[in-house]
Tab-separated table of C-alpha atoms in Angstrom:
chain	number	residue	atom	x	y	z
A	1	MET	CA	174.792	117.007	262.836
A	2	THR	CA	177.631	117.315	260.313
A	3	PRO	CA	177.548	114.497	257.738
A	4	PRO	CA	180.598	112.248	257.419
A	5	ALA	CA	183.224	113.555	255.012
A	6	ASN	CA	182.877	110.465	252.826
A	7	GLU	CA	179.060	110.571	252.650
A	8	ARG	CA	177.719	110.179	249.093
A	9	LYS	CA	176.605	113.460	247.517
A	10	SER	CA	173.437	111.760	246.316
A	11	ARG	CA	172.343	111.141	249.911
A	12	LEU	CA	172.582	114.800	250.806
A	13	LEU	CA	170.390	116.254	248.066
A	14	GLY	CA	168.132	119.094	249.067
A	15	ALA	CA	165.442	121.085	247.305
A	16	GLY	CA	166.731	123.091	244.371
A	17	GLU	CA	169.943	121.131	243.839
A	18	ILE	CA	168.769	119.043	240.895
A	19	ASP	CA	167.364	120.367	237.603
A	20	VAL	CA	165.267	118.154	235.348
A	21	SER	CA	163.512	118.295	232.008
A	22	PHE	CA	160.925	115.923	230.581
A	23	GLU	CA	160.236	114.618	227.086
A	24	PHE	CA	156.739	113.770	225.845
A	25	PHE	CA	155.385	112.635	222.496
A	26	PRO	CA	152.216	113.975	220.836
A	27	PRO	CA	149.141	111.724	221.184
A	28	LYS	CA	147.613	109.786	218.300
A	29	SER	CA	144.228	109.095	219.888
A	30	GLU	CA	141.848	110.459	222.501
A	31	LYS	CA	142.991	107.831	225.001
A	32	MET	CA	146.629	108.759	224.413
A	33	GLU	CA	145.672	112.436	224.747
A	34	ASP	CA	144.263	111.745	228.202
A	35	ALA	CA	147.415	109.822	229.157
A	36	LEU	CA	149.665	112.649	227.970
A	37	TRP	CA	147.857	115.386	229.874
A	38	GLY	CA	147.618	113.219	232.933
A	39	ALA	CA	151.411	112.847	232.808
A	40	ILE	CA	151.951	116.570	232.247
A	41	LYS	CA	149.689	117.518	235.173
A	42	ARG	CA	151.429	114.994	237.409
A	43	LEU	CA	154.942	116.205	236.592
A	44	ALA	CA	154.346	119.954	236.174
A	45	PRO	CA	154.495	120.701	239.955
A	46	LEU	CA	158.127	119.515	239.916
A	47	CYS	CA	158.886	122.683	237.915
A	48	PRO	CA	161.159	121.246	235.195
A	49	GLU	CA	163.518	123.561	233.304
A	50	PHE	CA	161.531	122.737	230.179
A	51	VAL	CA	159.450	119.988	228.613
A	52	SER	CA	160.135	118.809	225.071
A	53	VAL	CA	157.655	117.401	222.574
A	54	THR	CA	158.862	115.000	219.888
A	55	TYR	CA	158.266	115.427	216.179
A	56	GLY	CA	158.276	113.107	213.188
A	57	ALA	CA	158.081	113.294	209.439
A	58	GLY	CA	154.660	113.830	207.914
A	59	GLY	CA	152.055	116.563	208.161
A	60	SER	CA	149.779	114.943	210.744
A	61	THR	CA	152.657	114.339	213.173
A	62	ARG	CA	153.855	117.919	212.795
A	63	GLU	CA	150.371	119.209	213.463
A	64	ARG	CA	150.035	117.066	216.604
A	65	THR	CA	153.358	118.370	217.889
A	66	HIS	CA	152.373	121.981	217.212
A	67	THR	CA	148.974	121.474	218.850
A	68	THR	CA	150.548	119.912	221.951
A	69	VAL	CA	153.194	122.614	222.289
A	70	THR	CA	150.629	125.387	221.834
A	71	ARG	CA	148.375	123.867	224.461
A	72	ILE	CA	151.295	123.651	226.912
A	73	ILE	CA	151.942	127.358	226.376
A	74	ASN	CA	148.289	128.324	226.768
A	75	GLU	CA	147.263	126.060	229.635
A	76	THR	CA	150.352	125.577	231.811
A	77	ALA	CA	153.269	127.507	233.284
A	78	LEU	CA	155.751	125.102	231.658
A	79	ARG	CA	158.382	126.128	229.094
A	80	PRO	CA	157.955	123.902	226.021
A	81	ALA	CA	160.765	122.909	223.667
A	82	ALA	CA	159.496	121.772	220.268
A	83	HIS	CA	161.427	119.112	218.382
A	84	LEU	CA	162.182	119.908	214.749
A	85	THR	CA	163.871	117.702	212.140
A	86	CYS	CA	165.165	117.926	208.576
A	87	VAL	CA	163.280	114.852	207.340
A	88	ASP	CA	161.077	115.027	204.230
A	89	ALA	CA	160.849	118.816	204.139
A	90	THR	CA	162.464	121.671	202.233
A	91	ARG	CA	164.164	124.565	203.982
A	92	GLU	CA	161.120	126.708	203.296
A	93	GLU	CA	158.808	124.154	204.904
A	94	VAL	CA	161.014	123.736	207.982
A	95	ASP	CA	161.443	127.495	208.278
A	96	ALA	CA	157.664	127.943	208.130
A	97	VAL	CA	157.211	125.474	211.015
A	98	ALA	CA	159.913	127.254	213.033
A	99	GLN	CA	158.314	130.643	212.364
A	100	ALA	CA	154.925	129.277	213.450
A	101	TYR	CA	156.512	128.102	216.701
A	102	TRP	CA	158.080	131.520	217.269
A	103	ASP	CA	154.763	133.237	216.584
A	104	ALA	CA	153.067	130.887	219.084
A	105	GLY	CA	155.541	131.894	221.792
A	106	VAL	CA	157.948	128.952	221.586
A	107	ARG	CA	161.513	130.043	222.274
A	108	HIS	CA	163.245	126.669	222.599
A	109	ILE	CA	163.802	124.160	219.785
A	110	VAL	CA	165.329	120.670	219.959
A	111	ALA	CA	167.015	120.564	216.541
A	112	LEU	CA	167.602	117.082	215.158
A	113	ARG	CA	168.506	115.653	211.798
A	114	GLY	CA	165.839	113.007	212.316
A	115	ASP	CA	165.602	109.372	211.300
A	116	PRO	CA	164.841	108.405	207.695
A	117	ALA	CA	161.121	108.225	206.963
A	118	SER	CA	161.740	104.582	205.975
A	119	GLY	CA	162.711	103.788	209.561
A	120	VAL	CA	165.618	103.694	212.019
A	121	GLY	CA	168.582	101.823	210.573
A	122	GLN	CA	167.932	102.882	206.995
A	123	ARG	CA	170.431	105.143	205.221
A	124	TYR	CA	169.620	108.830	205.588
A	125	THR	CA	169.419	110.946	202.444
A	126	PRO	CA	168.923	114.720	202.758
A	127	THR	CA	165.705	116.013	201.220
A	128	PRO	CA	166.354	117.932	197.972
A	129	GLY	CA	166.195	121.613	198.883
A	130	GLY	CA	166.170	120.765	202.583
A	131	TYR	CA	168.602	121.162	205.442
A	132	ALA	CA	171.499	118.745	205.063
A	133	ASN	CA	171.923	117.875	208.737
A	134	ALA	CA	171.361	119.108	212.288
A	135	ALA	CA	174.226	121.630	212.175
A	136	ASP	CA	172.732	123.143	209.032
A	137	LEU	CA	169.326	123.249	210.746
A	138	VAL	CA	170.727	124.970	213.846
A	139	ALA	CA	172.304	127.687	211.702
A	140	GLY	CA	169.020	128.175	209.839
A	141	LEU	CA	166.980	128.431	213.041
A	142	LYS	CA	169.290	131.110	214.449
A	143	LYS	CA	168.471	133.238	211.386
A	144	ILE	CA	164.728	132.976	212.080
A	145	GLY	CA	164.754	133.926	215.743
A	146	ASN	CA	166.865	133.955	218.865
A	147	PHE	CA	165.812	130.426	219.767
A	148	GLU	CA	167.425	128.517	222.584
A	149	ILE	CA	168.539	125.368	220.771
A	150	SER	CA	169.214	121.907	222.155
A	151	VAL	CA	170.770	119.157	220.025
A	152	GLY	CA	171.293	115.432	220.449
A	153	GLY	CA	174.475	113.676	221.521
A	154	TYR	CA	175.374	109.982	221.403
A	155	PRO	CA	177.723	108.750	224.154
A	156	GLU	CA	178.374	105.513	222.255
A	157	LYS	CA	178.303	107.384	218.895
A	158	HIS	CA	175.470	107.713	216.422
A	159	PRO	CA	174.759	104.386	214.660
A	160	GLU	CA	175.614	105.935	211.279
A	161	SER	CA	178.870	107.595	212.354
A	162	THR	CA	182.018	105.972	211.029
A	163	SER	CA	184.009	106.591	214.214
A	164	LEU	CA	183.965	108.309	217.596
A	165	VAL	CA	186.129	111.079	216.126
A	166	ALA	CA	183.743	111.701	213.236
A	167	ASP	CA	180.815	111.679	215.626
A	168	MET	CA	182.477	114.260	217.888
A	169	ASP	CA	183.319	116.430	214.878
A	170	ASN	CA	179.645	116.399	213.924
A	171	LEU	CA	178.641	117.313	217.470
A	172	LYS	CA	181.078	120.230	217.526
A	173	ALA	CA	179.682	121.441	214.197
A	174	LYS	CA	176.237	121.653	215.803
A	175	VAL	CA	177.584	123.640	218.732
A	176	ASP	CA	179.643	125.915	216.471
A	177	ALA	CA	176.441	126.577	214.483
A	178	GLY	CA	174.788	127.934	217.632
A	179	ALA	CA	173.484	125.062	219.766
A	180	ASP	CA	173.107	125.996	223.426
A	181	ARG	CA	172.763	122.543	225.001
A	182	ILE	CA	173.369	118.872	224.238
A	183	ILE	CA	170.901	116.229	225.418
A	184	THR	CA	172.252	112.708	225.179
A	185	GLN	CA	170.538	109.638	223.833
A	186	PHE	CA	169.555	107.530	226.831
A	187	GLY	CA	171.953	104.867	227.971
A	188	PHE	CA	172.350	102.519	230.916
A	189	ASP	CA	176.092	102.479	231.651
A	190	ASN	CA	177.242	105.800	233.098
A	191	THR	CA	180.810	105.093	232.021
A	192	HIS	CA	179.824	105.845	228.431
A	193	TYR	CA	178.320	109.211	229.388
A	194	LEU	CA	181.301	110.243	231.525
A	195	ARG	CA	183.784	109.319	228.780
A	196	PHE	CA	181.628	111.177	226.247
A	197	LEU	CA	181.633	114.248	228.484
A	198	GLU	CA	185.418	114.091	228.790
A	199	ARG	CA	185.865	113.705	224.996
A	200	ALA	CA	183.521	116.621	224.335
A	201	ARG	CA	185.369	118.929	226.708
A	202	GLY	CA	188.631	117.831	225.105
A	203	ALA	CA	187.194	118.796	221.716
A	204	GLY	CA	186.408	122.285	222.959
A	205	ILE	CA	182.675	121.771	223.509
A	206	TRP	CA	181.666	123.706	226.617
A	207	VAL	CA	177.873	123.916	226.438
A	208	PRO	CA	175.896	121.920	229.045
A	209	ILE	CA	175.672	118.191	228.233
A	210	THR	CA	172.603	116.725	229.918
A	211	PRO	CA	172.362	112.942	230.315
A	212	GLY	CA	169.174	111.329	229.057
A	213	ILE	CA	167.541	108.729	231.292
A	214	VAL	CA	164.627	106.436	230.478
A	215	PRO	CA	162.741	104.452	233.137
A	216	ILE	CA	162.209	100.961	231.704
A	217	HIS	CA	158.462	100.343	231.793
A	218	ASN	CA	158.867	97.490	229.262
A	219	PHE	CA	162.327	95.953	229.047
A	220	ARG	CA	162.015	94.297	225.625
A	221	GLN	CA	160.590	97.432	224.032
A	222	VAL	CA	163.126	99.833	225.512
A	223	ALA	CA	166.075	97.487	224.905
A	224	GLY	CA	165.056	97.105	221.263
A	225	PHE	CA	164.919	100.843	220.768
A	226	ALA	CA	168.258	101.289	222.566
A	227	VAL	CA	170.016	98.900	220.205
A	228	ARG	CA	168.578	100.657	217.138
A	229	ALA	CA	169.718	104.011	218.550
A	230	GLY	CA	173.270	102.825	219.191
A	231	ALA	CA	173.068	102.350	222.969
A	232	SER	CA	174.320	99.094	224.481
A	233	VAL	CA	172.237	97.040	226.896
A	234	PRO	CA	174.483	95.565	229.627
A	235	ALA	CA	174.020	91.928	230.566
A	236	TRP	CA	173.499	92.887	234.218
A	237	LEU	CA	170.551	95.055	233.202
A	238	ALA	CA	168.886	92.222	231.314
A	239	ARG	CA	169.283	89.985	234.358
A	240	ARG	CA	167.481	92.480	236.582
A	241	PHE	CA	164.379	92.259	234.387
A	242	GLU	CA	164.654	88.535	233.719
A	243	GLY	CA	161.379	86.683	234.252
A	244	LEU	CA	159.266	89.843	234.572
A	245	ASP	CA	157.652	89.903	231.104
A	246	ASP	CA	154.232	89.194	232.585
A	247	ASP	CA	154.722	91.087	235.836
A	248	PRO	CA	154.357	94.832	235.121
A	249	ALA	CA	154.022	95.786	238.789
A	250	THR	CA	157.415	94.317	239.705
A	251	THR	CA	158.901	95.602	236.446
A	252	HIS	CA	157.978	99.146	237.479
A	253	LEU	CA	159.524	98.718	240.923
A	254	VAL	CA	162.745	97.392	239.388
A	255	ALA	CA	162.710	100.158	236.750
A	256	ALA	CA	162.445	102.866	239.412
A	257	ALA	CA	165.315	101.296	241.365
A	258	VAL	CA	167.547	100.959	238.273
A	259	ALA	CA	166.953	104.503	237.006
A	260	THR	CA	167.372	106.008	240.475
A	261	GLU	CA	170.611	104.102	240.984
A	262	GLN	CA	171.866	105.417	237.636
A	263	ALA	CA	170.934	109.020	238.443
A	264	MET	CA	172.364	108.854	241.964
A	265	ASP	CA	175.663	107.538	240.615
A	266	LEU	CA	175.827	110.497	238.227
A	267	VAL	CA	175.073	112.884	241.110
A	268	ASP	CA	178.043	111.385	242.948
A	269	GLN	CA	180.102	112.238	239.841
A	270	GLY	CA	178.996	115.869	240.034
A	271	ILE	CA	176.096	115.773	237.555
A	272	LYS	CA	172.992	117.655	238.675
A	273	THR	CA	170.891	118.048	235.514
A	274	PHE	CA	168.854	115.224	233.948
A	275	HIS	CA	166.552	114.810	230.961
A	276	PHE	CA	163.893	112.122	231.384
A	277	TYR	CA	162.331	110.332	228.440
A	278	THR	CA	158.927	109.881	230.050
A	279	LEU	CA	157.204	107.867	227.274
A	280	ASN	CA	154.129	109.823	228.485
A	281	ARG	CA	154.176	107.885	231.754
A	282	ALA	CA	154.487	109.969	234.896
A	283	ASP	CA	154.613	107.674	237.918
A	284	LEU	CA	158.088	106.206	237.428
A	285	VAL	CA	159.618	109.586	236.588
A	286	TYR	CA	157.873	111.255	239.525
A	287	ALA	CA	159.191	108.622	241.956
A	288	ILE	CA	162.761	108.975	240.663
A	289	CYS	CA	162.593	112.771	240.897
A	290	HIS	CA	161.332	112.463	244.463
A	291	LEU	CA	164.363	110.365	245.354
A	292	LEU	CA	166.536	113.044	243.718
A	293	GLY	CA	165.169	115.557	246.204
A	294	LEU	CA	162.569	117.278	244.023
A	295	ARG	CA	159.323	118.250	245.679
A	296	PRO	CA	156.130	119.755	244.194
A	297	LEU	CA	156.025	123.522	244.151
A	298	LYS	CA	152.904	125.633	243.956
A	299	VAL	CA	152.775	127.458	240.633
A	300	ALA	CA	150.712	130.595	240.071
A	301	PRO	CA	147.518	129.973	238.111
A	302	LEU	CA	147.759	130.670	234.396
A	303	GLU	CA	145.705	133.848	234.693
A	304	GLN	CA	148.049	135.263	237.360
A	305	ARG	CA	151.114	134.291	235.346
A	306	LYS	CA	149.789	136.065	232.264
A	307	ALA	CA	148.881	139.161	234.282
A	308	ALA	CA	152.380	139.336	235.732
A	309	SER	CA	154.105	138.958	232.362
């Protein structure tokens, strides 16, 4: 039967029409390690384009990121993208981390300036002898290896940017330095993303711009982070989670509905690639991906994949 001409695109999704990527953070404890690998195993059959692993200032955090990325390479068929920042490190130190990733088989870097070690909201000061910003980092990484490089974008502008124009100029500098993709900070009002996309194209930025989506497992926690990262929290969204502070089961049902509604609306606008901030929790993301038409695919065992490569 031929679907009606005015049928929503999001209701006609079939296998292979939507591409996704997932973000994880490195574990700090054995319990968190189990949670992370449980999430990875749950989501891996959906065959994401790549999975990214976050990175913070400080040696122990860097080591956890490297360990996680290396394990993904060695034990799964997933393509990892390692986050890398400019914070609290000289060029030589950052370059050494990037070279170690290349040597381990990593070919995709998410290059970020990073938040000040003193915390989000504090004024950023470049490390003496370090990369000045993300554009500078992208240019440096391209000299080390032919990395695929993703960078961050802020639909409502970065909290430290003086204006939307200045923010777009900074974004274009990252692309001109060699960035291959932009992944946006998560937001909840698609209007901001669509306007951001239009402004970027108007500024001559033609690389893919993937919207970031976060399922809200804890409204207060996610809303607090959103505000610090420069993303607004609409009043209607707060109302949907009102009264659910002590009801995680219903919160998760509402979160899946909200995130799916957001993604489906973007599909209707022609968007078919999404980046999910998983917070190392798989169930909500898996459910949303299912509603987007993704289905588990059988992946060749690691031994067969290595033999074929």
